[in-house]
Coordinates of N, CA and C in Angstrom, one line a residue:
K1 N 0.7 -1.3 0.2 CA -0.6 0.1 -0.3 C 0.7 0.8 0.5
M2 N 1.8 1.1 1.3 CA 2.9 2.1 1.3 C 3.3 2.3 -0.4
K3 N 4.0 1.8 -1.4 CA 4.6 1.8 -1.7 C 3.6 2.6 -3.0
I4 N 2.4 1.6 -3.3 CA 1.4 2.2 -4.6 C 1.6 4.1 -4.0
K5 N 1.2 4.4 -3.1 CA 1.5 5.6 -2.7 C 1.9 6.6 -3.2
Y6 N 3.7 5.9 -2.8 CA 4.7 6.3 -3.6 C 5.1 6.4 -4.7
L7 N 4.6 5.3 -5.9 CA 4.1 6.0 -6.7 C 3.4 6.6 -7.5
L8 N 2.0 6.7 -6.7 CA 1.4 7.7 -7.3 C 1.5 9.1 -7.1
I9 N 2.1 9.6 -6.0 CA 3.3 11.1 -5.7 C 3.4 10.9 -6.5
T10 N 5.1 10.6 -6.5 CA 5.8 10.2 -7.7 C 5.4 10.9 -8.8
A11 N 4.2 10.3 -9.2 CA 3.7 10.3 -10.9 C 3.0 11.6 -11.0
L12 N 2.2 12.0 -9.8 CA 1.8 13.1 -9.9 C 2.7 14.2 -9.5
I13 N 4.0 14.2 -9.0 CA 5.1 15.3 -8.8 C 5.6 15.5 -10.3
L14 N 5.7 14.8 -11.1 CA 6.2 14.0 -13.4 C 5.4 14.9 -13.5
I15 N 4.4 14.7 -14.0 CA 3.1 14.9 -14.5 C 2.8 17.1 -14.1
I16 N 2.4 17.4 -13.0 CA 2.9 18.7 -12.6 C 3.8 19.3 -13.0
G17 N 5.8 18.8 -12.9 CA 6.6 19.0 -13.3 C 6.6 19.5 -15.0
C18 N 6.4 18.3 -15.5 CA 6.6 18.7 -17.2 C 5.7 19.1 -17.5
A19 N 4.0 19.7 -16.7 CA 3.4 20.3 -17.5 C 2.9 21.4 -18.1
G20 N 3.6 22.5 -19.3 CA 3.4 23.6 -19.1 C 4.6 23.8 -20.2
T21 N 5.3 23.0 -19.8 CA 6.8 22.8 -21.1 C 7.0 23.3 -22.2
V22 N 8.3 23.4 -22.7 CA 7.7 23.8 -23.7 C 9.9 23.4 -24.4
K23 N 10.3 23.4 -25.7 CA 11.5 23.1 -25.9 C 11.6 24.1 -26.7
A24 N 13.0 24.4 -26.2 CA 13.2 26.2 -27.0 C 13.8 25.3 -27.9
P25 N 13.8 26.9 -28.7 CA 14.6 26.3 -30.5 C 15.7 26.1 -30.5
K26 N 15.7 25.6 -31.3 CA 17.4 25.4 -31.6 C 18.0 26.0 -31.8
W27 N 17.9 27.6 -32.2 CA 18.9 28.9 -32.1 C 19.1 29.2 -31.0
Y28 N 17.8 28.7 -30.4 CA 18.6 30.0 -28.7 C 19.1 28.4 -27.2
N29 N 19.3 27.4 -27.6 CA 20.2 26.6 -27.3 C 22.2 26.9 -27.8
K30 N 22.2 27.1 -28.5 CA 23.0 27.6 -30.4 C 22.8 28.3 -30.1
P31 N 22.6 29.7 -30.4 CA 22.6 31.0 -30.6 C 24.1 31.3 -31.5
P32 N 23.9 31.8 -33.1 CA 25.3 32.2 -34.1 C 25.8 33.3 -33.9
E33 N 27.1 31.8 -34.0 CA 28.7 33.0 -34.1 C 28.6 33.8 -35.6
K34 N 29.7 34.9 -35.5 CA 29.3 35.1 -37.8 C 30.7 36.6 -36.3
R35 N 32.0 36.9 -37.4 CA 32.8 37.5 -36.9 C 32.1 39.6 -36.7
G36 N 32.4 39.5 -35.7 CA 32.6 40.6 -35.6 C 30.6 41.3 -34.9
H37 N 29.8 40.8 -34.7 CA 28.7 39.9 -34.3 C 28.7 39.6 -33.3
L38 N 27.6 40.3 -32.4 CA 27.2 39.8 -30.2 C 25.9 39.1 -31.3
Y39 N 25.4 38.7 -30.6 CA 24.5 37.7 -30.1 C 24.1 37.4 -29.2
A40 N 21.9 37.7 -28.7 CA 22.2 37.8 -27.2 C 20.3 36.7 -27.6
V41 N 20.4 36.2 -26.4 CA 19.3 35.5 -26.5 C 17.6 35.4 -25.2
G42 N 17.5 35.7 -25.3 CA 16.1 35.7 -24.5 C 14.7 35.2 -24.0
T43 N 14.5 35.1 -22.8 CA 13.2 34.0 -23.1 C 12.4 34.6 -21.5
E44 N 10.6 34.2 -22.2 CA 9.8 34.6 -21.4 C 8.9 33.9 -21.1
I45 N 7.5 34.1 -19.9 CA 6.4 33.3 -19.5 C 6.2 34.4 -19.4
S46 N 4.6 34.4 -19.5 CA 3.3 35.8 -19.7 C 2.2 34.5 -19.5
D47 N 1.6 36.1 -19.0 CA 0.3 34.8 -19.8 C -0.9 35.6 -20.7
R48 N 0.8 36.7 -21.4 CA -0.1 37.9 -22.6 C 0.8 37.0 -23.5
R49 N 0.3 37.1 -24.4 CA 1.9 37.4 -25.3 C 3.2 37.5 -26.0
Q50 N 1.9 39.2 -26.1 CA 2.9 40.2 -26.2 C 4.0 40.7 -25.5
S51 N 3.5 39.9 -24.0 CA 4.3 40.8 -22.8 C 5.6 39.3 -23.0
A52 N 5.2 39.0 -23.0 CA 5.8 37.2 -22.9 C 6.8 37.4 -24.1
V53 N 7.1 38.3 -25.0 CA 7.8 38.8 -26.7 C 8.7 39.8 -25.9
S54 N 8.2 41.5 -25.5 CA 8.5 41.6 -24.9 C 9.8 42.2 -24.0
Q55 N 9.6 41.4 -22.8 CA 10.1 40.8 -22.2 C 10.7 39.8 -22.1
A56 N 11.0 39.0 -23.2 CA 12.1 38.2 -23.6 C 13.0 38.9 -24.5
R57 N 12.7 40.0 -25.3 CA 13.0 40.7 -25.9 C 14.1 41.6 -25.0
D58 N 13.9 42.3 -24.1 CA 14.5 43.3 -22.9 C 15.5 42.6 -21.8
E59 N 15.3 41.0 -22.5 CA 16.3 40.3 -21.2 C 17.2 39.5 -22.7
A60 N 17.4 39.4 -23.5 CA 17.6 39.0 -24.6 C 19.2 40.8 -25.1
A61 N 18.7 41.8 -24.6 CA 19.4 43.1 -24.6 C 19.8 43.6 -23.5
A62 N 19.6 43.1 -22.3 CA 20.7 43.4 -21.3 C 21.6 42.6 -21.5
D63 N 21.3 41.1 -21.8 CA 22.6 40.4 -22.0 C 23.1 41.0 -23.1
L64 N 23.1 41.3 -24.3 CA 23.7 42.2 -24.8 C 24.7 43.0 -25.1
A65 N 23.7 44.5 -24.1 CA 24.5 44.9 -23.0 C 25.8 44.5 -22.5
A66 N 25.4 44.1 -21.9 CA 26.4 42.6 -20.4 C 27.7 42.6 -21.6
K67 N 27.7 41.5 -23.2 CA 28.1 41.2 -23.4 C 29.1 42.6 -24.1
L68 N 28.3 43.6 -24.5 CA 29.1 44.3 -25.0 C 29.9 45.5 -24.9
Q69 N 29.5 45.4 -22.9 CA 30.7 45.7 -22.2 C 32.0 45.4 -22.1
T70 N 32.0 44.1 -22.2 CA 33.0 43.7 -22.2 C 34.0 43.3 -23.1
E71 N 33.3 43.4 -24.5 CA 34.2 44.0 -25.4 C 34.5 45.4 -24.8
V72 N 33.7 46.6 -24.3 CA 34.3 47.4 -24.3 C 35.4 47.6 -23.4
E73 N 35.4 47.0 -22.6 CA 36.3 47.1 -21.4 C 37.8 45.8 -21.9
R74 N 37.9 45.7 -22.4 CA 38.6 44.8 -23.5 C 39.7 45.5 -23.9
Q75 N 38.8 46.1 -25.0 CA 39.3 46.6 -26.1 C 39.7 48.6 -25.4
N76 N 38.8 48.8 -24.4 CA 40.1 50.1 -23.5 C 41.6 49.0 -23.0
E77 N 41.6 48.4 -22.6 CA 42.1 48.2 -22.3 C 43.8 47.5 -23.2
R78 N 43.2 47.1 -24.0 CA 44.5 47.3 -25.2 C 44.8 48.5 -25.7
V79 N 44.2 49.7 -25.4 CA 44.0 50.5 -25.8 C 45.3 51.5 -24.7
L80 N 44.6 51.0 -23.9 CA 45.6 51.6 -22.4 C 47.0 51.6 -22.5
E81 N 46.9 49.8 -22.8 CA 48.6 49.3 -22.6 C 49.5 49.6 -24.5
E82 N 48.5 49.5 -25.3 CA 48.9 50.2 -26.5 C 49.6 51.9 -26.7
V83 N 48.8 52.9 -26.1 CA 48.8 54.4 -26.4 C 48.7 54.7 -25.0
A84 N 50.1 55.2 -25.0 CA 50.7 55.9 -23.9 C 50.4 56.8 -23.5
D85 N 49.6 58.0 -24.2 CA 49.0 59.3 -23.7 C 47.6 58.9 -23.4
K86 N 47.7 60.2 -21.8 CA 46.8 59.5 -21.6 C 45.2 60.7 -22.1
T87 N 45.2 61.4 -22.9 CA 44.3 62.5 -23.7 C 43.9 61.5 -24.8
V88 N 44.6 60.6 -26.0 CA 44.1 59.1 -26.4 C 43.5 58.7 -25.3
V89 N 43.8 58.2 -24.4 CA 42.6 57.0 -23.7 C 41.7 56.9 -23.3
N90 N 40.9 58.6 -23.1 CA 40.2 58.7 -22.5 C 39.6 60.1 -23.3
V91 N 40.0 59.6 -24.6 CA 39.0 60.3 -26.0 C 38.5 59.1 -26.1
W92 N 39.2 57.6 -26.5 CA 39.0 56.8 -26.8 C 37.5 56.5 -26.1
T93 N 38.5 56.5 -24.4 CA 37.7 55.4 -24.0 C 35.7 56.6 -23.8
S94 N 35.9 57.4 -24.3 CA 34.9 58.6 -24.2 C 34.2 58.0 -25.6
A95 N 34.7 58.0 -26.7 CA 34.3 57.4 -27.9 C 33.7 56.4 -28.1
Q96 N 34.3 55.0 -27.1 CA 33.6 53.7 -26.7 C 32.1 54.2 -25.6
K97 N 32.4 55.1 -24.6 CA 31.1 55.1 -24.7 C 29.2 55.8 -25.2
T98 N 30.0 56.5 -25.4 CA 29.8 56.4 -27.3 C 28.9 55.6 -27.8
L99 N 29.8 54.9 -28.6 CA 29.3 53.1 -28.8 C 28.6 52.9 -28.4
V100 N 28.8 53.0 -27.2 CA 27.9 51.7 -26.5 C 26.5 52.8 -26.5
A101 N 26.5 54.0 -25.9 CA 24.9 54.3 -26.0 C 24.7 54.2 -27.7
Q102 N 24.7 54.6 -28.3 CA 24.4 54.5 -29.8 C 24.2 52.9 -30.4
T103 N 25.2 52.1 -30.2 CA 25.4 50.6 -30.6 C 24.3 49.5 -30.3
L104 N 23.3 49.9 -28.9 CA 22.5 49.4 -28.3 C 21.6 49.8 -28.4
K105 N 20.4 50.7 -29.5 CA 19.6 50.9 -30.1 C 19.8 50.8 -31.8
D106 N 20.9 50.1 -32.1 CA 20.7 49.5 -33.3 C 20.9 48.1 -33.5
Y107 N 20.8 46.9 -32.5 CA 20.1 45.7 -32.1 C 19.4 45.2 -33.5
K108 N 19.1 43.9 -34.1 CA 17.6 44.0 -34.4 C 17.6 42.6 -34.4
E109 N 16.2 42.0 -34.6 CA 15.4 41.1 -33.1 C 15.7 39.9 -34.9
V110 N 15.9 39.0 -35.4 CA 16.4 38.6 -35.5 C 15.8 37.4 -35.9
K111 N 15.6 36.5 -34.4 CA 14.6 35.4 -34.9 C 13.8 35.3 -33.5
S112 N 12.2 34.7 -33.7 CA 11.8 35.1 -32.2 C 10.0 34.2 -32.5
E113 N 10.1 32.8 -31.1 CA 9.1 32.0 -31.4 C 8.4 32.4 -30.4
V114 N 6.4 32.0 -30.7 CA 6.0 32.1 -29.3 C 5.2 30.5 -29.2
K115 N 5.1 29.7 -28.1 CA 5.2 28.8 -27.7 C 3.3 28.9 -26.8
Q116 N 3.2 28.3 -27.1 CA 2.3 27.7 -25.8 C 2.1 26.8 -24.9
P117 N 2.2 26.4 -23.2 CA 1.9 25.4 -23.3 C 0.8 24.9 -22.9
N118 N 0.2 25.4 -22.7 CA -0.8 25.2 -22.0 C -1.8 26.4 -22.4
R119 N -2.9 26.5 -22.4 CA -4.4 28.0 -22.5 C -3.9 28.9 -21.7
K120 N -3.3 29.1 -20.6 CA -3.5 30.2 -20.0 C -1.6 31.2 -19.9
T121 N -1.0 29.9 -20.6 CA 0.7 30.9 -20.5 C 1.2 31.3 -22.7
F122 N 1.9 32.3 -22.4 CA 2.9 31.7 -23.5 C 4.2 32.8 -23.2
E123 N 4.8 31.3 -23.9 CA 6.3 31.5 -23.6 C 7.3 32.1 -24.9
A124 N 7.5 33.3 -24.9 CA 8.4 33.7 -26.1 C 10.1 33.6 -25.6
F125 N 10.7 33.4 -27.5 CA 12.0 33.0 -27.3 C 12.1 34.9 -28.0
V126 N 13.4 35.0 -28.0 CA 13.7 36.3 -29.1 C 15.4 36.0 -29.5
L127 N 15.7 35.8 -30.3 CA 17.8 35.8 -30.7 C 17.2 37.1 -31.4
L128 N 18.7 38.5 -30.8 CA 19.4 39.6 -31.4 C 20.5 39.8 -31.8
E129 N 20.8 40.1 -32.7 CA 22.3 40.4 -33.3 C 22.3 41.8 -33.4
L130 N 24.0 41.7 -33.2 CA 23.8 43.2 -33.3 C 25.3 43.6 -34.0
N131 N 25.4 44.1 -34.6 CA 26.8 44.4 -35.9 C 27.5 45.2 -35.2
L132 N 28.8 44.9 -34.3 CA 30.0 45.1 -33.8 C 30.7 46.1 -34.9
T133 N 31.1 45.5 -36.3 CA 31.9 46.4 -37.1 C 31.0 47.8 -37.6
A134 N 29.7 47.4 -38.1 CA 28.9 48.7 -38.0 C 29.5 50.0 -37.4
A135 N 28.9 49.3 -36.2 CA 29.5 49.7 -35.3 C 31.3 50.9 -34.7
Q136 N 31.8 50.3 -34.8 CA 33.1 50.1 -35.1 C 33.5 51.7 -36.1
E137 N 33.2 51.1 -37.4 CA 33.0 51.8 -37.4 C 32.7 53.5 -37.9
R138 N 31.6 53.2 -37.5 CA 31.2 54.7 -36.9 C 31.7 55.2 -36.1
M139 N 32.4 55.0 -35.1 CA 33.0 55.3 -33.9 C 34.7 55.5 -34.9
L140 N 35.1 54.8 -35.5 CA 36.4 55.2 -36.0 C 35.4 56.9 -36.9
S141 N 35.3 56.9 -37.6 CA 34.4 57.6 -38.0 C 34.6 59.7 -37.2
D142 N 34.3 58.9 -36.4 CA 34.1 60.3 -35.7 C 35.2 60.6 -35.1
L143 N 36.0 59.3 -34.8 CA 37.2 59.8 -34.2 C 38.2 60.2 -35.6
E144 N 38.4 60.1 -36.6 CA 38.8 61.1 -37.2 C 38.4 62.1 -37.1
K145 N 38.5 62.7 -37.0 CA 37.6 64.1 -36.9 C 38.9 65.3 -36.0
D146 N 39.5 64.7 -35.3 CA 40.6 64.1 -34.8 C 41.7 64.0 -35.3
A147 N 42.7 65.0 -36.2 CA 43.8 64.0 -35.9 C 45.0 64.3 -35.1
K148 N 45.1 64.0 -34.5 CA 45.9 64.3 -33.8 C 45.6 62.8 -32.9
I149 N 44.7 62.6 -31.9 CA 43.9 62.0 -31.8 C 43.8 60.3 -32.8
M150 N 44.0 60.6 -33.4 CA 44.0 59.3 -34.9 C 45.3 58.9 -35.3
E151 N 45.4 59.6 -35.0 CA 47.4 60.0 -36.1 C 48.0 58.9 -34.1
K152 N 48.2 58.8 -33.2 CA 48.5 58.3 -31.8 C 47.7 57.2 -32.4
L153 N 46.1 57.1 -31.9 CA 45.3 55.3 -32.4 C 46.0 54.6 -33.3
R154 N 46.5 55.2 -34.7 CA 46.7 54.3 -35.6 C 48.0 53.6 -35.1
K155 N 48.1 54.0 -34.6 CA 50.1 53.4 -33.9 C 49.4 51.6 -33.1
S156 N 48.7 52.0 -33.1 CA 47.7 50.9 -31.9 C 47.3 49.4 -32.5
D157 N 47.8 48.3 -32.5 CA 47.3 47.1 -33.4 C 45.9 47.3 -33.7
L158 N 45.3 47.5 -32.5 CA 43.1 47.3 -32.2 C 42.9 48.6 -33.3
I159 N 43.7 49.2 -34.0 CA 42.2 50.3 -34.6 C 42.8 49.6 -35.7
Q160 N 44.2 49.8 -35.9 CA 44.1 48.9 -37.5 C 43.9 46.9 -37.5
A161 N 43.5 46.2 -36.4 CA 42.7 45.3 -36.8 C 40.9 45.5 -37.3
M162 N 40.2 46.8 -35.9 CA 39.2 47.8 -36.7 C 39.7 48.1 -37.9
E163 N 40.1 48.9 -38.6 CA 40.1 49.3 -39.7 C 39.7 47.7 -41.1
K164 N 40.8 46.5 -40.7 CA 41.0 45.2 -41.2 C 39.5 45.0 -41.4
D165 N 38.7 44.5 -40.2 CA 37.4 44.5 -40.7 C 35.9 45.2 -40.9
I166 N 36.3 46.2 -40.8 CA 35.7 47.1 -41.7 C 35.8 47.1 -43.0
E167 N 37.1 46.9 -43.0 CA 37.1 46.6 -44.5 C 36.9 45.6 -45.7
A168 N 36.4 44.4 -44.7 CA 35.9 43.0 -45.0 C 35.1 43.0 -44.4
Y169 N 33.9 43.7 -44.1 CA 32.8 44.5 -44.1 C 32.0 44.9 -45.0
R170 N 32.9 46.4 -45.6 CA 32.6 46.7 -46.3 C 32.1 45.7 -48.2
K171 N 33.2 45.1 -48.0 CA 33.7 44.0 -49.3 C 32.4 42.8 -49.4
R172 N 31.9 42.5 -48.1 CA 30.7 41.9 -47.8 C 29.6 42.8 -48.2
R173 N 29.4 43.7 -47.6 CA 29.0 44.6 -48.6 C 28.5 44.5 -49.5
G174 N 29.6 45.1 -50.6 CA 29.4 45.1 -51.7 C 29.9 46.7 -51.7
Y175 N 29.8 47.4 -50.9 CA 30.7 48.8 -51.5 C 32.4 48.8 -51.0

């Protein structure tokens, strides 16, 4: 009698635990990797379809911001190491902050999917893409307005690598 009761309780817990779960899309578990781009995913459950999508997008955007900040910090450290001029480093850091503010507006939603695990809830999955190379091109264009700063930055391997990435990006785009 005790074994039957235990089995029934276990079965009930499994049924309740599995009810309402959905399988995430393949792209959610393995976002694409593409040079010069950052990707982020988000998911959310809500009783309203649009709320689930909006919240999933917000979650992915927050993840994208964190990834972008990590990239910016890495580049800032590199400039600090390669360029000894404090003024140049300050201008670079300021340009990077502007880049982050502008770039976070430039992401695009490349995929989204909404599933309905039961009659009352929606689960949304969102994939966002951010083109870092296009953002770097804008930043370098702004920096080039100050010839002295650019002269010192051009000695940095980072700037040369960015320019190489931008050139490859332009070729892929056909301009």
